[in-house]
Short mmCIF file of C-alpha atoms and ligand atoms in Angstrom, two decimals:
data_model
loop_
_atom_site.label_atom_id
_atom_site.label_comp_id
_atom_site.label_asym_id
_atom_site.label_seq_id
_atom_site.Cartn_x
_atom_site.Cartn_y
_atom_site.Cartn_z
CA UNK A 5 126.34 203.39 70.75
CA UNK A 6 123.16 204.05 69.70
CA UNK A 7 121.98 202.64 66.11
CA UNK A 8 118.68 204.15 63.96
CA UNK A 9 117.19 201.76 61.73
CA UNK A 10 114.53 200.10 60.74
CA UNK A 11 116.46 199.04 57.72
CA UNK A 12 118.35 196.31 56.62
CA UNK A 13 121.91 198.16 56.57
CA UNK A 14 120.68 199.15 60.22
CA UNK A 15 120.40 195.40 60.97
CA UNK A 16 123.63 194.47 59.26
CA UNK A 17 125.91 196.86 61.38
CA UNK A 18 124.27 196.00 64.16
CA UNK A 19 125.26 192.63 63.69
CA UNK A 20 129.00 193.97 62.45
CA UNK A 21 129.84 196.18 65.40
CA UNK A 22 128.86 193.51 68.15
CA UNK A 23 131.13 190.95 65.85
CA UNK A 24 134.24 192.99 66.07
CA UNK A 25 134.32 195.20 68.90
CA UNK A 26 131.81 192.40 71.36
CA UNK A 27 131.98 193.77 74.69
CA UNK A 28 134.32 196.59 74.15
CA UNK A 29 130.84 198.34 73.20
CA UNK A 30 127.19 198.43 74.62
CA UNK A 31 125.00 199.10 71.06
CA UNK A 32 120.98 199.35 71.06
CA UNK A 33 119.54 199.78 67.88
CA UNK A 34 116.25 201.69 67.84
CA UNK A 35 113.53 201.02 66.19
CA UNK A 36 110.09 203.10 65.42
CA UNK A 37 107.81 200.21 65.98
CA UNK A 38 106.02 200.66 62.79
CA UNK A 39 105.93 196.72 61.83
CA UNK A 40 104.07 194.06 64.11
CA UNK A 41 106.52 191.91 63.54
CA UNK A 42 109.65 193.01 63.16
CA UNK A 43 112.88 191.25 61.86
CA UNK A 44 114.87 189.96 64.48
CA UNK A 45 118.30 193.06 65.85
CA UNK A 46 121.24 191.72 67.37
CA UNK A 47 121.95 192.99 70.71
CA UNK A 48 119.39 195.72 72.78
CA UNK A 49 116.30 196.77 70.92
CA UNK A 50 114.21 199.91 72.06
CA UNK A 51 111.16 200.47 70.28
CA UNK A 52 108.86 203.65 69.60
CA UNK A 53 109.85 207.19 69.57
CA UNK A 54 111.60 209.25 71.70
CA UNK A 55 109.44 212.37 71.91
CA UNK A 56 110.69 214.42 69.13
CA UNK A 57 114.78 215.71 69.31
CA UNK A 58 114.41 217.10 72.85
CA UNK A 59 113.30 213.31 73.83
CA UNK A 60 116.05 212.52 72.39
CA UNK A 61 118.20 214.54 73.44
CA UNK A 62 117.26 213.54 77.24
CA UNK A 63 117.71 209.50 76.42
CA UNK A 64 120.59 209.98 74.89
CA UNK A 65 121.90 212.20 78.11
CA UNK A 66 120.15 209.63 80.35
CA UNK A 67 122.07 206.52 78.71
CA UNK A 68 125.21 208.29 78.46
CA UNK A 69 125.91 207.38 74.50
CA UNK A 70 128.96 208.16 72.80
CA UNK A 71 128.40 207.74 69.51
CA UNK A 72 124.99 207.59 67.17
CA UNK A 73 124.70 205.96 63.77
CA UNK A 74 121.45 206.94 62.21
CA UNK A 75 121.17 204.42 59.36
CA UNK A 76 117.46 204.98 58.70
CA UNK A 77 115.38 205.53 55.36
CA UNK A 78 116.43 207.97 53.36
CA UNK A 79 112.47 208.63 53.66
CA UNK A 80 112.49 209.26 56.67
CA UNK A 81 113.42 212.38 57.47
CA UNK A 82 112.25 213.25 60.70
CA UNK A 83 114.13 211.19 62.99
CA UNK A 84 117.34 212.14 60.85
CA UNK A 85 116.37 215.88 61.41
CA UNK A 86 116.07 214.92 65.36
CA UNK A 87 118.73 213.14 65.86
CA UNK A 88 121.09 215.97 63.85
CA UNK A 89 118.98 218.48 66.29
CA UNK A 90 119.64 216.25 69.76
CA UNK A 91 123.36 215.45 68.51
CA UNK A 92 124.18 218.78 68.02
CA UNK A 93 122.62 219.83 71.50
CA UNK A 94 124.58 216.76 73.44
CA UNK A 95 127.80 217.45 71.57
CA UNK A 96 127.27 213.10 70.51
CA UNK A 97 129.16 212.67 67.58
CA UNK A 98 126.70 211.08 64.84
CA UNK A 99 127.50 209.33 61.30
CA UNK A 100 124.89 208.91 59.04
CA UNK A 101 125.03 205.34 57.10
CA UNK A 102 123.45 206.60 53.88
CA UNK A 103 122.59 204.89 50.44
CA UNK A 104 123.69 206.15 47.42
CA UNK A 105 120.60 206.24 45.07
CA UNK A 106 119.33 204.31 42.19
CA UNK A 107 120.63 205.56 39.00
CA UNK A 108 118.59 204.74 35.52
CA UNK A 109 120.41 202.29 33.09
CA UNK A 110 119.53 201.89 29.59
CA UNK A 111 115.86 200.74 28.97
CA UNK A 112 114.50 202.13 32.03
CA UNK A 113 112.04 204.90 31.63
CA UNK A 114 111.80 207.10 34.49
CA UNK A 115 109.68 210.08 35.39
CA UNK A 116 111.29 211.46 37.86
CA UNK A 117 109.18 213.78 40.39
CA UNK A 118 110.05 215.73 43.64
CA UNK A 119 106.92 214.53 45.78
CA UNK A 120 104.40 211.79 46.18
CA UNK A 121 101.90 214.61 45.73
CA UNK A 122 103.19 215.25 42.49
CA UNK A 123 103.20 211.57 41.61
CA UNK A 124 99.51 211.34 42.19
CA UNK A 125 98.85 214.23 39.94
CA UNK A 126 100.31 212.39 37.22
CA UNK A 127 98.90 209.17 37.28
CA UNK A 128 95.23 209.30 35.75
CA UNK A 129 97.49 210.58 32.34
CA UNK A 130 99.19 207.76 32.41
CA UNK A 131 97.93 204.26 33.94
CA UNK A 132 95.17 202.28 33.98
CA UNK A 133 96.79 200.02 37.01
CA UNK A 134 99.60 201.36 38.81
CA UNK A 135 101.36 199.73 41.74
CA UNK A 136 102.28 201.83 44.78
CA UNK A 137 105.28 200.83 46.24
CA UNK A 138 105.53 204.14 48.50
CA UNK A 139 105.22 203.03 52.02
CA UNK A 140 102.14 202.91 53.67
CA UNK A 141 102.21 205.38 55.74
CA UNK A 142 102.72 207.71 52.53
CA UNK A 143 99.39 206.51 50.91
CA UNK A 144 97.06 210.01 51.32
CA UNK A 145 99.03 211.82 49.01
CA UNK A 146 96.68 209.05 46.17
CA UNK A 147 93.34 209.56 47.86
CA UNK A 148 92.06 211.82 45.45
CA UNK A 149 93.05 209.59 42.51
CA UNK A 150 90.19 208.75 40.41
CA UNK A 151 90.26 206.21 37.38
CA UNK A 152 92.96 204.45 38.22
CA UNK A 153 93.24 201.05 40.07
CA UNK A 154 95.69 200.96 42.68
CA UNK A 155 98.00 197.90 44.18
CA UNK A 156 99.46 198.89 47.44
CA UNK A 157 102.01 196.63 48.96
CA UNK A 158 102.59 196.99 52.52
CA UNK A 159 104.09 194.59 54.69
CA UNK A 160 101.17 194.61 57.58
CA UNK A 161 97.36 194.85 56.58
CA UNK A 162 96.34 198.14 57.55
CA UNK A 163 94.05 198.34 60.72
CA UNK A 164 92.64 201.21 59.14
CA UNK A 165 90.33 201.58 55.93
CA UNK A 166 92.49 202.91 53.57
CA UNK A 167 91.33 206.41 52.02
CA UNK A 168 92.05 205.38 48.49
CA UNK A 169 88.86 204.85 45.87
CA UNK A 170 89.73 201.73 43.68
CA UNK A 171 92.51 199.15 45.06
CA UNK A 172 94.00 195.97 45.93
CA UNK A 173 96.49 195.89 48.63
CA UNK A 174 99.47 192.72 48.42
CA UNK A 175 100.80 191.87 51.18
CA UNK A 176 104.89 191.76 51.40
CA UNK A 177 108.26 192.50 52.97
CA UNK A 178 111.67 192.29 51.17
CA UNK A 179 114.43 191.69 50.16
CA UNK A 180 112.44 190.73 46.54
CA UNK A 181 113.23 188.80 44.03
CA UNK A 182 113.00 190.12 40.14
CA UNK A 183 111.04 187.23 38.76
CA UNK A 184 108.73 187.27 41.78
CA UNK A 185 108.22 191.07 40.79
CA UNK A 186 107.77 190.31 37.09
CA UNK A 187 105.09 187.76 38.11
CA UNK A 188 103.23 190.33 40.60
CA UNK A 189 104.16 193.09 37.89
CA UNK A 190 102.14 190.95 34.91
CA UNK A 191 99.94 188.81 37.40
CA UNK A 192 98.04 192.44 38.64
CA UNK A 193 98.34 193.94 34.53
CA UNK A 194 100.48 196.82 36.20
CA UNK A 195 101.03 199.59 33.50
CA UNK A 196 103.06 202.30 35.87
CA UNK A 197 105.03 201.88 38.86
CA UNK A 198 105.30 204.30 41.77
CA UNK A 199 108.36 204.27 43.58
CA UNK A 200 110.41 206.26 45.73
CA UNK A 201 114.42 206.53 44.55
CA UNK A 202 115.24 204.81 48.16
CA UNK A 203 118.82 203.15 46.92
CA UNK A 204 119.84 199.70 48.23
CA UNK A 205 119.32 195.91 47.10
CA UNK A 206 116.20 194.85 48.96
CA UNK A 207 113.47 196.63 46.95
CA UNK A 208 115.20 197.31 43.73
CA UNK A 209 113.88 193.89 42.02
CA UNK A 210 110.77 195.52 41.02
CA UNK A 211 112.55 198.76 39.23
CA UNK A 212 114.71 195.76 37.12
CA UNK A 213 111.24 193.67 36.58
CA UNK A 214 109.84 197.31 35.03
CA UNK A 215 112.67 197.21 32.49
CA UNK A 216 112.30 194.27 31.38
CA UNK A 217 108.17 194.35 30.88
CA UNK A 218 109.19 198.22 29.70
CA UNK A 219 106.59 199.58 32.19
CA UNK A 220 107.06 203.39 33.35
CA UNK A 221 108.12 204.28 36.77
CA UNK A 222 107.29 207.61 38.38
CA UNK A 223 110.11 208.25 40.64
CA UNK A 224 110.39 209.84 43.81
CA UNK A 225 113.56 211.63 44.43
CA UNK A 226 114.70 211.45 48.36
CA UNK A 227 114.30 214.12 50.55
CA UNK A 228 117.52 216.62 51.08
CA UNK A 229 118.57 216.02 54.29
CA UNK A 230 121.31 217.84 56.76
CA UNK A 231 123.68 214.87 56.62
CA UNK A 232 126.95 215.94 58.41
CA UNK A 233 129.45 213.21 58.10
CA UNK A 234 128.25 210.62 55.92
CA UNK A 235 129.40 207.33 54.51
CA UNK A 236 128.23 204.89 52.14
CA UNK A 237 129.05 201.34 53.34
CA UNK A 238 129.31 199.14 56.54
CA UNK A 239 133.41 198.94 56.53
CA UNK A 240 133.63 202.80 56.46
CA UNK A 241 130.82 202.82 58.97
CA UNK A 242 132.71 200.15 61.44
CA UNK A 243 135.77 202.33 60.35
CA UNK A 244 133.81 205.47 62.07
CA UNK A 245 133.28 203.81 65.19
CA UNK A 246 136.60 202.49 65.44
CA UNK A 247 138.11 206.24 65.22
CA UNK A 248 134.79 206.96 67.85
CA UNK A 249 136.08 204.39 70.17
CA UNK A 250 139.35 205.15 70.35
CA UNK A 251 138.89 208.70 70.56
CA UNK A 252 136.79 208.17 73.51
CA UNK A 253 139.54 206.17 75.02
CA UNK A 254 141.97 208.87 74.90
CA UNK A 255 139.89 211.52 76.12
CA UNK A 256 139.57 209.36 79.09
CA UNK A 257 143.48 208.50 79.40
P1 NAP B 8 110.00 209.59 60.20
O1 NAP B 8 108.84 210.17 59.49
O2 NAP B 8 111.34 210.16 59.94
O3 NAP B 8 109.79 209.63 61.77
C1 NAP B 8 108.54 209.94 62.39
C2 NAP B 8 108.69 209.70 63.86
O4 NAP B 8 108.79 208.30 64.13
C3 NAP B 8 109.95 210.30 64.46
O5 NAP B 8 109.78 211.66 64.75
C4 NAP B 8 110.15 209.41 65.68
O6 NAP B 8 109.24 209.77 66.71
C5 NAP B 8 109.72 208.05 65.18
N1 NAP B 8 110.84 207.26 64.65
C6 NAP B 8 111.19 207.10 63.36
N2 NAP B 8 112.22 206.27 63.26
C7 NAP B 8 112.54 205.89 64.50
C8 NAP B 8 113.52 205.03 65.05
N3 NAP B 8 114.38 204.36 64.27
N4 NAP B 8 113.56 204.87 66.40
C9 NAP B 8 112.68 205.53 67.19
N5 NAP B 8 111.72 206.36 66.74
C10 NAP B 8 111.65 206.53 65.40
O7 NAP B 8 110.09 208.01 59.95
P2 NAP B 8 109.18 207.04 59.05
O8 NAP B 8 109.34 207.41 57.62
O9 NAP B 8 107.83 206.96 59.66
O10 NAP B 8 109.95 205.67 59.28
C11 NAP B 8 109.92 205.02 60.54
C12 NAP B 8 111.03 204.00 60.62
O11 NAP B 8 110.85 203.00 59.62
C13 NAP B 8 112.42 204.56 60.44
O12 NAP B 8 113.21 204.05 61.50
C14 NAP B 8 112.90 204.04 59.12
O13 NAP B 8 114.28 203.72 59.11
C15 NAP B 8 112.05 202.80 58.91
N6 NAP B 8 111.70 202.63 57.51
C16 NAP B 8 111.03 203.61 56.89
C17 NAP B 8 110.71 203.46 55.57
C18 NAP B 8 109.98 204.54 54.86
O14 NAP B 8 109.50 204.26 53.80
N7 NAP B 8 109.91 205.76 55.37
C19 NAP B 8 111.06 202.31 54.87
C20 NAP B 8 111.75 201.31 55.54
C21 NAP B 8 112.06 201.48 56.86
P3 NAP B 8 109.66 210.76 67.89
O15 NAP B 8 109.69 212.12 67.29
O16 NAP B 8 108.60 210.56 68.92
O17 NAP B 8 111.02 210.34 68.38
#
């Protein structure tokens, strides 16, 4: 089995499938290799890309993998596209582990927008300070943004200059906490937030920190993405592999 991630559901069901199936099934979870430092995976770890969906395609040929999970960022949509693309061409049957986005509540006040891009255009209308929590490989799309000062979280310092006129960066990596957000949120005098709509617990602190200090957030909606079979928790997920597995087994028999 072969796991995508980079995430912390990624991490969870790799942890999950070697508890309940152990060494009924041989899982590496793959990783881009985008953090120095990585959080610790349970079981094999690869790391970097494959080469695009044929690369793919090949190591999942050369391995001989059953099954794929891609339980990546709903940002990123590349490797999803691949995998769909080297799936399809290997005839591997692939889930995608997806989370359901945030929805607004009452108090929150949301501009919605379909791009970073777009985001950037907005934000010399609205803020004074804004804080970027957009990834930071996503930071171009705010190098042309003048007259407003910009705190960029990112969980490595960048080894590169980054192209952006006036900012701070704060260094940080989740799961977060919503009164260590409020404090960063009122510590730095933020007056918008950007954020992309990525679903999930780990980052969502700062989103309920924003309601509370009734601060704006411009946010991004996800990507569409080809899906396929989907599901939106780790049982249903295990549940998947289960059928996978036993499919397999027959097919064999
Ligand atoms: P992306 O734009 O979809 O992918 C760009 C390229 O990076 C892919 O074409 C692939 O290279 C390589 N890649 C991406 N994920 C990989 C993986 N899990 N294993 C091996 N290669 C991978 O991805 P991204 O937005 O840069 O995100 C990179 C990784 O960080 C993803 O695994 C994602 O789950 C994780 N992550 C991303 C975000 C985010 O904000 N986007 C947030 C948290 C975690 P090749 O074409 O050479 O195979």
């Amino acid at each position: 089995m072969l796991i995508l991630g980079g995430t912390s559901e990624a991490a969870q069901l790799a942890v999950a499938v070697t508890k309940r199936f152990g060494s009924n099934l041989k899982v590496t979870s793959s990783l881009a290799g985008r953090t120095r430092v990585p959080r610790p995976v349970t079981g094999a770890v690869r790391v970097g890309g494959f080469g695009g969906a044929k690369g793919m395609a090949t190591w999942l040929r050369a391995k001989r993998v059953d099954m794929v999970v891609d339980a990546t960022h709903p940002f990123a949509s590349k490797i999803s596209d691949n995998a769909r693309e080297a799936c399809d061409a290997e005839a591997v049957p692939r889930l995608v582990l997806a989370r359901a986005c945030w929805q607004p509540k009452p108090g929150d006040r949301w501009f919605t927008v379909s791009d970073l891009d777009t985001a950037a255009t907005l934000l010399p209308d609205m803020a004074k300070r804004a804080f970027l929590s957009v990834g930071s490989q996503r930071l171009e799309s705010f190098s042309s943004v003048r007259g407003v000062h910009l705190v960029v979280r990112m969980i490595d310092p960048s080894p590169a200059v980054l192209s952006l006129m006036d900012h701070t960066v704060v260094l940080g990596r989740g799961p977060f906490d919503i009164e260590g957000e409020r404090d960063l949120l009122r510590r730095e005098k933020i007056d918008t937030i950007v954020s992309r709509n990525s679903g999930g617990a780990a980052t969502y602190a700062k989103i309920a920190a924003a309601r509370d200090l009734n601060i704006p957030v411009v946010m991004v909606a996800p990507p569409a993405r080809e899906m396929g079979e989907s599901v939106g928790s780790l049982e249903k997920s295990l549940r998947w592999v289960e059928t996978q597995i036993a499919l397999h087994r027959g097919a064999q028999s």
